């Protein structure tokens, strides 16, 4: 009820799992010893090897779940009377691989702590939309449920970061070839391939574009200079939507495609670039001398390199 959830919709996750593990359908349908818990915006790119054991769950490290953060970790410590906050797994309840017995053990406390944290003004202010994720991690720490933190399990790209899936893009980037593409963030580009951060691009692929209607078949391709992540997401969406459409299983009501306008460059800009500027932009990527990292020139004086 609202007196417990206080308008917090994500409390539905532990509440739904609490109901599900007590249903006869759970006993009848979940006959395996291990389960994989996903979210609706997870695209499974490859089969995930099961590294979980009866004593060990597998999760993904979320930087904003780190118990080392003085404020968030300090609040969590208050809910861990017999455990050091440093022993709290920096994961949420998804994606995880977990033994059914551990799932049954952690779910009641996960739910209980989530709504207690929601009713606590300090925790509610600090954790916000992450609150039930902290509820899960604190519950796991209380019950001494260890987690193997596996960065290859997923990637969360945006227009600004983690755009490369086939190789690592910096020391803090996820591992190569992740199993899950989590499209929690949108990917936005101008038609010249310039990424758009903090706004909508001329080419836009974002789950928030489809709150009122499903994506249409044959989403328009990203700009030629767009990086890898946008192409992977676009390709997986088009493949799935195309197959479901052929089977008569896609929605009759669909929304906009990925391209909102036919052009975002003015004739004045084209003229100002001149022949050399146009060749630098349209002819890239470029290698200079013995450098191995390519350069990509964009309109408006922008330059990209690894």
PDB file of C-alpha atoms in Angstrom:
ATOM      1  CA  UNK A   1       0.000   0.000   0.000  1.00  0.00           C
ATOM      2  CA  UNK A   2       0.968   3.666  -0.341  1.00  0.00           C
ATOM      3  CA  UNK A   3       1.663   3.844   3.409  1.00  0.00           C
ATOM      4  CA  UNK A   4       4.567   1.451   2.796  1.00  0.00           C
ATOM      5  CA  UNK A   5       5.727   2.320  -0.728  1.00  0.00           C
ATOM      6  CA  UNK A   6       5.133   6.087  -0.410  1.00  0.00           C
ATOM      7  CA  UNK A   7       4.836   6.387  -4.165  1.00  0.00           C
ATOM      8  CA  UNK A   8       8.102   4.525  -4.873  1.00  0.00           C
ATOM      9  CA  UNK A   9       7.309   2.254  -7.858  1.00  0.00           C
ATOM     10  CA  UNK A  10      10.558   0.268  -7.872  1.00  0.00           C
ATOM     11  CA  UNK A  11       9.555  -1.348  -4.558  1.00  0.00           C
ATOM     12  CA  UNK A  12       7.611  -3.558  -6.955  1.00  0.00           C
ATOM     13  CA  UNK A  13      10.801  -5.539  -7.634  1.00  0.00           C
ATOM     14  CA  UNK A  14      11.310  -7.060  -4.166  1.00  0.00           C
ATOM     15  CA  UNK A  15       7.536  -7.204  -3.615  1.00  0.00           C
ATOM     16  CA  UNK A  16       6.965  -9.147  -6.849  1.00  0.00           C
ATOM     17  CA  UNK A  17       9.814 -11.531  -6.074  1.00  0.00           C
ATOM     18  CA  UNK A  18       8.505 -12.057  -2.536  1.00  0.00           C
ATOM     19  CA  UNK A  19       5.119 -13.074  -3.936  1.00  0.00           C
ATOM     20  CA  UNK A  20       6.620 -15.143  -6.744  1.00  0.00           C
ATOM     21  CA  UNK A  21       8.844 -17.401  -4.592  1.00  0.00           C
ATOM     22  CA  UNK A  22       5.782 -18.431  -2.561  1.00  0.00           C
ATOM     23  CA  UNK A  23       3.599 -19.251  -5.580  1.00  0.00           C
ATOM     24  CA  UNK A  24       3.052 -22.793  -6.777  1.00  0.00           C
ATOM     25  CA  UNK A  25       4.041 -21.573 -10.259  1.00  0.00           C
ATOM     26  CA  UNK A  26       7.517 -20.848  -8.920  1.00  0.00           C
ATOM     27  CA  UNK A  27       7.876 -24.407  -7.652  1.00  0.00           C
ATOM     28  CA  UNK A  28       6.438 -25.843 -10.869  1.00  0.00           C
ATOM     29  CA  UNK A  29       8.297 -23.717 -13.408  1.00  0.00           C
ATOM     30  CA  UNK A  30      11.644 -22.928 -11.739  1.00  0.00           C
ATOM     31  CA  UNK A  31      13.075 -26.438 -11.717  1.00  0.00           C
ATOM     32  CA  UNK A  32      16.705 -25.355 -12.164  1.00  0.00           C
ATOM     33  CA  UNK A  33      19.007 -24.751  -9.235  1.00  0.00           C
ATOM     34  CA  UNK A  34      20.133 -21.342 -10.524  1.00  0.00           C
ATOM     35  CA  UNK A  35      18.261 -18.357 -11.949  1.00  0.00           C
ATOM     36  CA  UNK A  36      19.296 -15.333 -13.971  1.00  0.00           C
ATOM     37  CA  UNK A  37      17.472 -12.131 -13.004  1.00  0.00           C
ATOM     38  CA  UNK A  38      17.263  -9.507 -15.739  1.00  0.00           C
ATOM     39  CA  UNK A  39      15.472  -6.249 -16.425  1.00  0.00           C
ATOM     40  CA  UNK A  40      13.233  -5.362 -19.336  1.00  0.00           C
ATOM     41  CA  UNK A  41      15.913  -3.126 -20.852  1.00  0.00           C
ATOM     42  CA  UNK A  42      18.558  -5.855 -20.974  1.00  0.00           C
ATOM     43  CA  UNK A  43      19.554  -7.188 -24.404  1.00  0.00           C
ATOM     44  CA  UNK A  44      21.227 -10.596 -24.121  1.00  0.00           C
ATOM     45  CA  UNK A  45      24.112 -10.656 -26.616  1.00  0.00           C
ATOM     46  CA  UNK A  46      25.602 -14.036 -25.675  1.00  0.00           C
ATOM     47  CA  UNK A  47      24.835 -16.965 -23.398  1.00  0.00           C
ATOM     48  CA  UNK A  48      26.143 -16.173 -19.911  1.00  0.00           C
ATOM     49  CA  UNK A  49      28.290 -18.906 -18.321  1.00  0.00           C
ATOM     50  CA  UNK A  50      27.067 -19.729 -14.830  1.00  0.00           C
ATOM     51  CA  UNK A  51      29.766 -18.795 -12.336  1.00  0.00           C
ATOM     52  CA  UNK A  52      27.399 -18.905  -9.365  1.00  0.00           C
ATOM     53  CA  UNK A  53      27.629 -21.613  -6.702  1.00  0.00           C
ATOM     54  CA  UNK A  54      25.353 -22.619  -3.817  1.00  0.00           C
ATOM     55  CA  UNK A  55      27.346 -20.155  -1.659  1.00  0.00           C
ATOM     56  CA  UNK A  56      28.181 -17.440  -4.213  1.00  0.00           C
ATOM     57  CA  UNK A  57      26.017 -15.174  -6.386  1.00  0.00           C
ATOM     58  CA  UNK A  58      27.278 -13.289  -9.454  1.00  0.00           C
ATOM     59  CA  UNK A  59      26.538  -9.584  -9.955  1.00  0.00           C
ATOM     60  CA  UNK A  60      27.671  -6.410 -11.688  1.00  0.00           C
ATOM     61  CA  UNK A  61      29.580  -3.559 -10.049  1.00  0.00           C
ATOM     62  CA  UNK A  62      27.655  -0.286 -10.060  1.00  0.00           C
ATOM     63  CA  UNK A  63      29.957   2.634  -9.141  1.00  0.00           C
ATOM     64  CA  UNK A  64      27.108   4.401  -7.324  1.00  0.00           C
ATOM     65  CA  UNK A  65      26.686   1.302  -5.106  1.00  0.00           C
ATOM     66  CA  UNK A  66      30.192   1.468  -3.665  1.00  0.00           C
ATOM     67  CA  UNK A  67      30.238   1.135   0.140  1.00  0.00           C
ATOM     68  CA  UNK A  68      33.435   3.221   0.114  1.00  0.00           C
ATOM     69  CA  UNK A  69      31.431   6.377  -0.556  1.00  0.00           C
ATOM     70  CA  UNK A  70      31.476   8.192   2.814  1.00  0.00           C
ATOM     71  CA  UNK A  71      27.875   9.361   2.696  1.00  0.00           C
ATOM     72  CA  UNK A  72      26.134   6.333   1.187  1.00  0.00           C
ATOM     73  CA  UNK A  73      28.399   3.839   2.921  1.00  0.00           C
ATOM     74  CA  UNK A  74      27.991   5.638   6.229  1.00  0.00           C
ATOM     75  CA  UNK A  75      24.210   5.380   6.031  1.00  0.00           C
ATOM     76  CA  UNK A  76      24.412   1.727   5.020  1.00  0.00           C
ATOM     77  CA  UNK A  77      26.613   0.992   8.041  1.00  0.00           C
ATOM     78  CA  UNK A  78      23.735   2.006  10.335  1.00  0.00           C
ATOM     79  CA  UNK A  79      21.712  -0.869   8.847  1.00  0.00           C
ATOM     80  CA  UNK A  80      24.579  -3.346   9.250  1.00  0.00           C
ATOM     81  CA  UNK A  81      24.951  -3.644  13.026  1.00  0.00           C
ATOM     82  CA  UNK A  82      27.069  -6.820  12.921  1.00  0.00           C
ATOM     83  CA  UNK A  83      28.836  -6.383   9.591  1.00  0.00           C
ATOM     84  CA  UNK A  84      31.425  -3.993   8.199  1.00  0.00           C
ATOM     85  CA  UNK A  85      30.027  -1.908   5.359  1.00  0.00           C
ATOM     86  CA  UNK A  86      33.130  -2.771   3.324  1.00  0.00           C
ATOM     87  CA  UNK A  87      31.785  -6.341   3.153  1.00  0.00           C
ATOM     88  CA  UNK A  88      28.592  -5.163   1.412  1.00  0.00           C
ATOM     89  CA  UNK A  89      28.506  -6.271  -2.247  1.00  0.00           C
ATOM     90  CA  UNK A  90      28.457  -3.215  -4.573  1.00  0.00           C
ATOM     91  CA  UNK A  91      25.745  -4.748  -6.748  1.00  0.00           C
ATOM     92  CA  UNK A  92      22.023  -4.499  -7.199  1.00  0.00           C
ATOM     93  CA  UNK A  93      19.460  -7.291  -7.598  1.00  0.00           C
ATOM     94  CA  UNK A  94      19.904  -7.287 -11.389  1.00  0.00           C
ATOM     95  CA  UNK A  95      21.643  -8.566 -13.350  1.00  0.00           C
ATOM     96  CA  UNK A  96      22.506 -11.472 -11.093  1.00  0.00           C
ATOM     97  CA  UNK A  97      23.026 -15.209 -11.286  1.00  0.00           C
ATOM     98  CA  UNK A  98      21.988 -16.808  -8.022  1.00  0.00           C
ATOM     99  CA  UNK A  99      21.159 -20.194  -6.512  1.00  0.00           C
ATOM    100  CA  UNK A 100      17.448 -20.597  -5.799  1.00  0.00           C
ATOM    101  CA  UNK A 101      18.094 -21.229  -2.103  1.00  0.00           C
ATOM    102  CA  UNK A 102      20.014 -17.945  -1.789  1.00  0.00           C
ATOM    103  CA  UNK A 103      17.245 -16.116  -3.640  1.00  0.00           C
ATOM    104  CA  UNK A 104      14.666 -17.499  -1.228  1.00  0.00           C
ATOM    105  CA  UNK A 105      16.847 -16.465   1.700  1.00  0.00           C
ATOM    106  CA  UNK A 106      17.567 -12.885   0.625  1.00  0.00           C
ATOM    107  CA  UNK A 107      14.192 -11.828  -0.811  1.00  0.00           C
ATOM    108  CA  UNK A 108      12.177 -11.324   2.421  1.00  0.00           C
ATOM    109  CA  UNK A 109      14.915  -9.186   3.986  1.00  0.00           C
ATOM    110  CA  UNK A 110      15.476  -7.363   0.691  1.00  0.00           C
ATOM    111  CA  UNK A 111      11.820  -6.333   0.678  1.00  0.00           C
ATOM    112  CA  UNK A 112      11.726  -5.491   4.392  1.00  0.00           C
ATOM    113  CA  UNK A 113      14.832  -3.315   4.259  1.00  0.00           C
ATOM    114  CA  UNK A 114      13.701  -1.565   1.081  1.00  0.00           C
ATOM    115  CA  UNK A 115      10.532  -0.201   2.601  1.00  0.00           C
ATOM    116  CA  UNK A 116      12.269   0.564   5.904  1.00  0.00           C
ATOM    117  CA  UNK A 117      14.895   2.568   4.011  1.00  0.00           C
ATOM    118  CA  UNK A 118      12.082   4.359   2.184  1.00  0.00           C
ATOM    119  CA  UNK A 119      10.534   5.402   5.489  1.00  0.00           C
ATOM    120  CA  UNK A 120      13.888   6.630   6.824  1.00  0.00           C
ATOM    121  CA  UNK A 121      14.343  10.295   5.740  1.00  0.00           C
ATOM    122  CA  UNK A 122      18.144  10.156   5.675  1.00  0.00           C
ATOM    123  CA  UNK A 123      18.335   6.944   3.627  1.00  0.00           C
ATOM    124  CA  UNK A 124      15.505   8.015   1.341  1.00  0.00           C
ATOM    125  CA  UNK A 125      17.233  11.320   0.544  1.00  0.00           C
ATOM    126  CA  UNK A 126      20.622   9.683  -0.053  1.00  0.00           C
ATOM    127  CA  UNK A 127      19.564   6.660  -2.099  1.00  0.00           C
ATOM    128  CA  UNK A 128      16.650   8.007  -4.142  1.00  0.00           C
ATOM    129  CA  UNK A 129      15.812   5.759  -7.090  1.00  0.00           C
ATOM    130  CA  UNK A 130      18.624   3.367  -6.049  1.00  0.00           C
ATOM    131  CA  UNK A 131      16.954   2.622  -2.723  1.00  0.00           C
ATOM    132  CA  UNK A 132      15.823  -0.970  -3.331  1.00  0.00           C
ATOM    133  CA  UNK A 133      19.248  -1.753  -4.821  1.00  0.00           C
ATOM    134  CA  UNK A 134      20.788  -0.747  -1.504  1.00  0.00           C
ATOM    135  CA  UNK A 135      18.098  -2.771   0.223  1.00  0.00           C
ATOM    136  CA  UNK A 136      19.253  -5.848  -1.679  1.00  0.00           C
ATOM    137  CA  UNK A 137      22.958  -5.289  -1.028  1.00  0.00           C
ATOM    138  CA  UNK A 138      22.465  -4.581   2.681  1.00  0.00           C
ATOM    139  CA  UNK A 139      20.272  -7.692   2.977  1.00  0.00           C
ATOM    140  CA  UNK A 140      22.940  -9.799   1.247  1.00  0.00           C
ATOM    141  CA  UNK A 141      25.622  -8.441   3.584  1.00  0.00           C
ATOM    142  CA  UNK A 142      23.501  -9.172   6.652  1.00  0.00           C
ATOM    143  CA  UNK A 143      22.970 -12.752   5.498  1.00  0.00           C
ATOM    144  CA  UNK A 144      26.664 -13.176   4.565  1.00  0.00           C
ATOM    145  CA  UNK A 145      25.765 -13.886   0.918  1.00  0.00           C
ATOM    146  CA  UNK A 146      28.906 -13.272  -1.092  1.00  0.00           C
ATOM    147  CA  UNK A 147      28.882 -11.984  -4.677  1.00  0.00           C
ATOM    148  CA  UNK A 148      31.420 -12.445  -7.440  1.00  0.00           C
ATOM    149  CA  UNK A 149      31.546  -9.040  -9.166  1.00  0.00           C
ATOM    150  CA  UNK A 150      31.916  -9.688 -12.889  1.00  0.00           C
ATOM    151  CA  UNK A 151      32.295  -6.638 -15.096  1.00  0.00           C
ATOM    152  CA  UNK A 152      31.904  -8.535 -18.356  1.00  0.00           C
ATOM    153  CA  UNK A 153      28.310  -9.411 -17.497  1.00  0.00           C
ATOM    154  CA  UNK A 154      26.963  -6.116 -18.907  1.00  0.00           C
ATOM    155  CA  UNK A 155      27.668  -2.687 -20.372  1.00  0.00           C
ATOM    156  CA  UNK A 156      25.667   0.543 -19.998  1.00  0.00           C
ATOM    157  CA  UNK A 157      26.568   2.804 -22.931  1.00  0.00           C
ATOM    158  CA  UNK A 158      25.439   6.362 -23.567  1.00  0.00           C
ATOM    159  CA  UNK A 159      26.379   9.044 -26.076  1.00  0.00           C
ATOM    160  CA  UNK A 160      29.215  10.059 -23.734  1.00  0.00           C
ATOM    161  CA  UNK A 161      30.770   6.794 -22.508  1.00  0.00           C
ATOM    162  CA  UNK A 162      31.256   3.050 -23.031  1.00  0.00           C
ATOM    163  CA  UNK A 163      30.634   3.243 -26.769  1.00  0.00           C
ATOM    164  CA  UNK A 164      33.074   0.440 -27.584  1.00  0.00           C
ATOM    165  CA  UNK A 165      32.073  -3.191 -27.037  1.00  0.00           C
ATOM    166  CA  UNK A 166      34.703  -5.103 -29.004  1.00  0.00           C
ATOM    167  CA  UNK A 167      37.670  -3.615 -27.123  1.00  0.00           C
ATOM    168  CA  UNK A 168      38.244  -1.772 -23.859  1.00  0.00           C
ATOM    169  CA  UNK A 169      37.940   2.005 -24.053  1.00  0.00           C
ATOM    170  CA  UNK A 170      40.115   3.152 -21.154  1.00  0.00           C
ATOM    171  CA  UNK A 171      41.145   1.665 -17.810  1.00  0.00           C
ATOM    172  CA  UNK A 172      37.709   2.129 -16.229  1.00  0.00           C
ATOM    173  CA  UNK A 173      35.754   0.727 -19.160  1.00  0.00           C
ATOM    174  CA  UNK A 174      33.888  -2.585 -18.893  1.00  0.00           C
ATOM    175  CA  UNK A 175      35.477  -5.768 -20.132  1.00  0.00           C
ATOM    176  CA  UNK A 176      35.545  -6.694 -23.810  1.00  0.00           C
ATOM    177  CA  UNK A 177      32.468  -8.220 -25.454  1.00  0.00           C
ATOM    178  CA  UNK A 178      29.933  -7.952 -22.603  1.00  0.00           C
ATOM    179  CA  UNK A 179      27.071 -10.447 -22.379  1.00  0.00           C
ATOM    180  CA  UNK A 180      24.302  -7.884 -21.772  1.00  0.00           C
ATOM    181  CA  UNK A 181      23.642  -4.520 -23.406  1.00  0.00           C
ATOM    182  CA  UNK A 182      21.721  -2.506 -20.803  1.00  0.00           C
ATOM    183  CA  UNK A 183      20.040   0.369 -22.640  1.00  0.00           C
ATOM    184  CA  UNK A 184      19.294   2.433 -19.557  1.00  0.00           C
ATOM    185  CA  UNK A 185      20.734   5.521 -21.309  1.00  0.00           C
ATOM    186  CA  UNK A 186      19.864   6.887 -24.719  1.00  0.00           C
ATOM    187  CA  UNK A 187      22.353   7.225 -27.582  1.00  0.00           C
ATOM    188  CA  UNK A 188      22.105  10.554 -29.421  1.00  0.00           C
ATOM    189  CA  UNK A 189      23.925  11.841 -32.524  1.00  0.00           C
ATOM    190  CA  UNK A 190      23.864  14.666 -34.995  1.00  0.00           C
ATOM    191  CA  UNK A 191      23.845  13.454 -38.583  1.00  0.00           C
ATOM    192  CA  UNK A 192      27.562  14.184 -38.937  1.00  0.00           C
ATOM    193  CA  UNK A 193      28.269  11.651 -36.192  1.00  0.00           C
ATOM    194  CA  UNK A 194      28.839  14.153 -33.374  1.00  0.00           C
ATOM    195  CA  UNK A 195      27.527  12.705 -30.086  1.00  0.00           C
ATOM    196  CA  UNK A 196      24.908  14.767 -28.262  1.00  0.00           C
ATOM    197  CA  UNK A 197      25.192  14.839 -24.467  1.00  0.00           C
ATOM    198  CA  UNK A 198      22.399  16.206 -22.315  1.00  0.00           C
ATOM    199  CA  UNK A 199      19.869  16.612 -25.125  1.00  0.00           C
ATOM    200  CA  UNK A 200      18.223  14.999 -28.123  1.00  0.00           C
ATOM    201  CA  UNK A 201      20.100  14.312 -31.317  1.00  0.00           C
ATOM    202  CA  UNK A 202      18.893  14.293 -34.882  1.00  0.00           C
ATOM    203  CA  UNK A 203      19.422  10.535 -34.622  1.00  0.00           C
ATOM    204  CA  UNK A 204      17.999   9.332 -31.317  1.00  0.00           C
ATOM    205  CA  UNK A 205      17.607   5.857 -29.844  1.00  0.00           C
ATOM    206  CA  UNK A 206      16.255   6.077 -26.301  1.00  0.00           C
ATOM    207  CA  UNK A 207      13.736   3.883 -24.489  1.00  0.00           C
ATOM    208  CA  UNK A 208      12.053   7.079 -23.269  1.00  0.00           C
ATOM    209  CA  UNK A 209      11.064   7.801 -26.881  1.00  0.00           C
ATOM    210  CA  UNK A 210       8.712   4.826 -26.730  1.00  0.00           C
ATOM    211  CA  UNK A 211       6.758   5.241 -23.510  1.00  0.00           C
ATOM    212  CA  UNK A 212       3.536   5.711 -25.505  1.00  0.00           C
ATOM    213  CA  UNK A 213       4.136   3.466 -28.516  1.00  0.00           C
ATOM    214  CA  UNK A 214       6.509   0.698 -29.598  1.00  0.00           C
ATOM    215  CA  UNK A 215       9.487   1.262 -31.914  1.00  0.00           C
ATOM    216  CA  UNK A 216       8.565   0.814 -35.596  1.00  0.00           C
ATOM    217  CA  UNK A 217      10.124  -1.770 -37.920  1.00  0.00           C
ATOM    218  CA  UNK A 218      13.175  -0.739 -39.941  1.00  0.00           C
ATOM    219  CA  UNK A 219      14.593   1.863 -37.591  1.00  0.00           C
ATOM    220  CA  UNK A 220      16.844   4.184 -39.548  1.00  0.00           C
ATOM    221  CA  UNK A 221      20.569   3.466 -39.248  1.00  0.00           C
ATOM    222  CA  UNK A 222      22.902   5.591 -37.123  1.00  0.00           C
ATOM    223  CA  UNK A 223      25.109   8.150 -38.869  1.00  0.00           C
ATOM    224  CA  UNK A 224      28.108   6.679 -40.650  1.00  0.00           C
ATOM    225  CA  UNK A 225      30.569   7.965 -38.032  1.00  0.00           C
ATOM    226  CA  UNK A 226      28.543   6.757 -35.031  1.00  0.00           C
ATOM    227  CA  UNK A 227      30.443   4.490 -32.684  1.00  0.00           C
ATOM    228  CA  UNK A 228      29.898   0.823 -32.035  1.00  0.00           C
ATOM    229  CA  UNK A 229      27.352   0.735 -29.195  1.00  0.00           C
ATOM    230  CA  UNK A 230      24.628   2.622 -31.057  1.00  0.00           C
ATOM    231  CA  UNK A 231      25.018   0.316 -34.039  1.00  0.00           C
ATOM    232  CA  UNK A 232      24.813  -2.809 -31.884  1.00  0.00           C
ATOM    233  CA  UNK A 233      21.651  -1.623 -30.129  1.00  0.00           C
ATOM    234  CA  UNK A 234      20.031  -0.468 -33.382  1.00  0.00           C
ATOM    235  CA  UNK A 235      20.890  -3.770 -35.075  1.00  0.00           C
ATOM    236  CA  UNK A 236      19.490  -5.920 -32.267  1.00  0.00           C
ATOM    237  CA  UNK A 237      16.263  -3.890 -32.145  1.00  0.00           C
ATOM    238  CA  UNK A 238      15.784  -4.103 -35.914  1.00  0.00           C
ATOM    239  CA  UNK A 239      16.442  -7.850 -35.955  1.00  0.00           C
ATOM    240  CA  UNK A 240      13.979  -8.551 -33.119  1.00  0.00           C
ATOM    241  CA  UNK A 241      11.259  -6.209 -34.394  1.00  0.00           C
ATOM    242  CA  UNK A 242      11.603  -7.580 -37.928  1.00  0.00           C
ATOM    243  CA  UNK A 243      11.241 -11.193 -36.783  1.00  0.00           C
ATOM    244  CA  UNK A 244       8.272 -10.435 -34.536  1.00  0.00           C
ATOM    245  CA  UNK A 245       6.577  -8.451 -37.302  1.00  0.00           C
ATOM    246  CA  UNK A 246       6.882 -11.427 -39.666  1.00  0.00           C
ATOM    247  CA  UNK A 247       5.218 -13.616 -37.037  1.00  0.00           C
ATOM    248  CA  UNK A 248       2.406 -11.117 -36.542  1.00  0.00           C
ATOM    249  CA  UNK A 249       3.496 -10.528 -32.959  1.00  0.00           C
ATOM    250  CA  UNK A 250       4.534  -6.852 -33.095  1.00  0.00           C
ATOM    251  CA  UNK A 251       2.420  -3.875 -32.108  1.00  0.00           C
ATOM    252  CA  UNK A 252       0.021  -2.214 -34.517  1.00  0.00           C
ATOM    253  CA  UNK A 253       0.654   1.151 -32.872  1.00  0.00           C
ATOM    254  CA  UNK A 254       4.247   2.319 -33.239  1.00  0.00           C
ATOM    255  CA  UNK A 255       6.093   5.545 -32.570  1.00  0.00           C
ATOM    256  CA  UNK A 256       8.786   7.558 -34.275  1.00  0.00           C
ATOM    257  CA  UNK A 257      11.837   6.158 -35.976  1.00  0.00           C
ATOM    258  CA  UNK A 258      15.349   7.027 -34.874  1.00  0.00           C
ATOM    259  CA  UNK A 259      15.795   9.992 -37.184  1.00  0.00           C
ATOM    260  CA  UNK A 260      13.711  13.023 -36.280  1.00  0.00           C
ATOM    261  CA  UNK A 261      14.812  15.369 -39.102  1.00  0.00           C
ATOM    262  CA  UNK A 262      16.401  14.943 -42.503  1.00  0.00           C
ATOM    263  CA  UNK A 263      19.280  17.326 -41.826  1.00  0.00           C
ATOM    264  CA  UNK A 264      20.764  19.332 -39.013  1.00  0.00           C
ATOM    265  CA  UNK A 265      23.465  21.197 -40.963  1.00  0.00           C
ATOM    266  CA  UNK A 266      22.752  24.585 -42.478  1.00  0.00           C
ATOM    267  CA  UNK A 267      23.883  25.629 -45.934  1.00  0.00           C
ATOM    268  CA  UNK A 268      25.892  28.427 -44.322  1.00  0.00           C
ATOM    269  CA  UNK A 269      27.878  25.881 -42.313  1.00  0.00           C
ATOM    270  CA  UNK A 270      28.540  23.778 -45.405  1.00  0.00           C
ATOM    271  CA  UNK A 271      29.743  26.819 -47.295  1.00  0.00           C
ATOM    272  CA  UNK A 272      31.997  27.970 -44.443  1.00  0.00           C
ATOM    273  CA  UNK A 273      33.753  24.622 -44.297  1.00  0.00           C
ATOM    274  CA  UNK A 274      35.214  24.888 -47.784  1.00  0.00           C
ATOM    275  CA  UNK A 275      36.500  22.003 -49.907  1.00  0.00           C
ATOM    276  CA  UNK A 276      39.329  21.014 -47.535  1.00  0.00           C
ATOM    277  CA  UNK A 277      37.095  21.058 -44.460  1.00  0.00           C
ATOM    278  CA  UNK A 278      34.453  18.984 -46.198  1.00  0.00           C
ATOM    279  CA  UNK A 279      37.065  16.417 -47.263  1.00  0.00           C
ATOM    280  CA  UNK A 280      38.465  16.179 -43.715  1.00  0.00           C
ATOM    281  CA  UNK A 281      34.987  15.551 -42.289  1.00  0.00           C
ATOM    282  CA  UNK A 282      33.596  13.272 -44.968  1.00  0.00           C
ATOM    283  CA  UNK A 283      36.771  11.362 -45.763  1.00  0.00           C
ATOM    284  CA  UNK A 284      37.801  10.225 -42.259  1.00  0.00           C
ATOM    285  CA  UNK A 285      38.873   8.498 -40.128  1.00  0.00           C
ATOM    286  CA  UNK A 286      42.487   9.646 -40.520  1.00  0.00           C
ATOM    287  CA  UNK A 287      45.863   8.284 -39.442  1.00  0.00           C
ATOM    288  CA  UNK A 288      48.664  10.820 -39.065  1.00  0.00           C
ATOM    289  CA  UNK A 289      52.258   9.628 -39.344  1.00  0.00           C
ATOM    290  CA  UNK A 290      52.925   6.477 -37.346  1.00  0.00           C
ATOM    291  CA  UNK A 291      50.069   7.034 -34.942  1.00  0.00           C
ATOM    292  CA  UNK A 292      47.823   3.980 -34.462  1.00  0.00           C
ATOM    293  CA  UNK A 293      44.834   5.823 -33.016  1.00  0.00           C
ATOM    294  CA  UNK A 294      42.618   7.301 -35.750  1.00  0.00           C
ATOM    295  CA  UNK A 295      41.344  10.866 -35.802  1.00  0.00           C
ATOM    296  CA  UNK A 296      37.798  11.794 -36.779  1.00  0.00           C
ATOM    297  CA  UNK A 297      37.028  15.404 -37.728  1.00  0.00           C
ATOM    298  CA  UNK A 298      33.502  16.766 -37.254  1.00  0.00           C
ATOM    299  CA  UNK A 299      31.727  19.935 -38.266  1.00  0.00           C
ATOM    300  CA  UNK A 300      31.783  22.859 -35.855  1.00  0.00           C
ATOM    301  CA  UNK A 301      35.508  22.346 -35.123  1.00  0.00           C
ATOM    302  CA  UNK A 302      35.174  19.084 -33.186  1.00  0.00           C
ATOM    303  CA  UNK A 303      37.788  16.335 -33.201  1.00  0.00           C
ATOM    304  CA  UNK A 304      37.514  12.803 -31.782  1.00  0.00           C
ATOM    305  CA  UNK A 305      40.254  10.278 -31.035  1.00  0.00           C
ATOM    306  CA  UNK A 306      40.698   7.356 -28.694  1.00  0.00           C
TER     307      UNK A 306
END
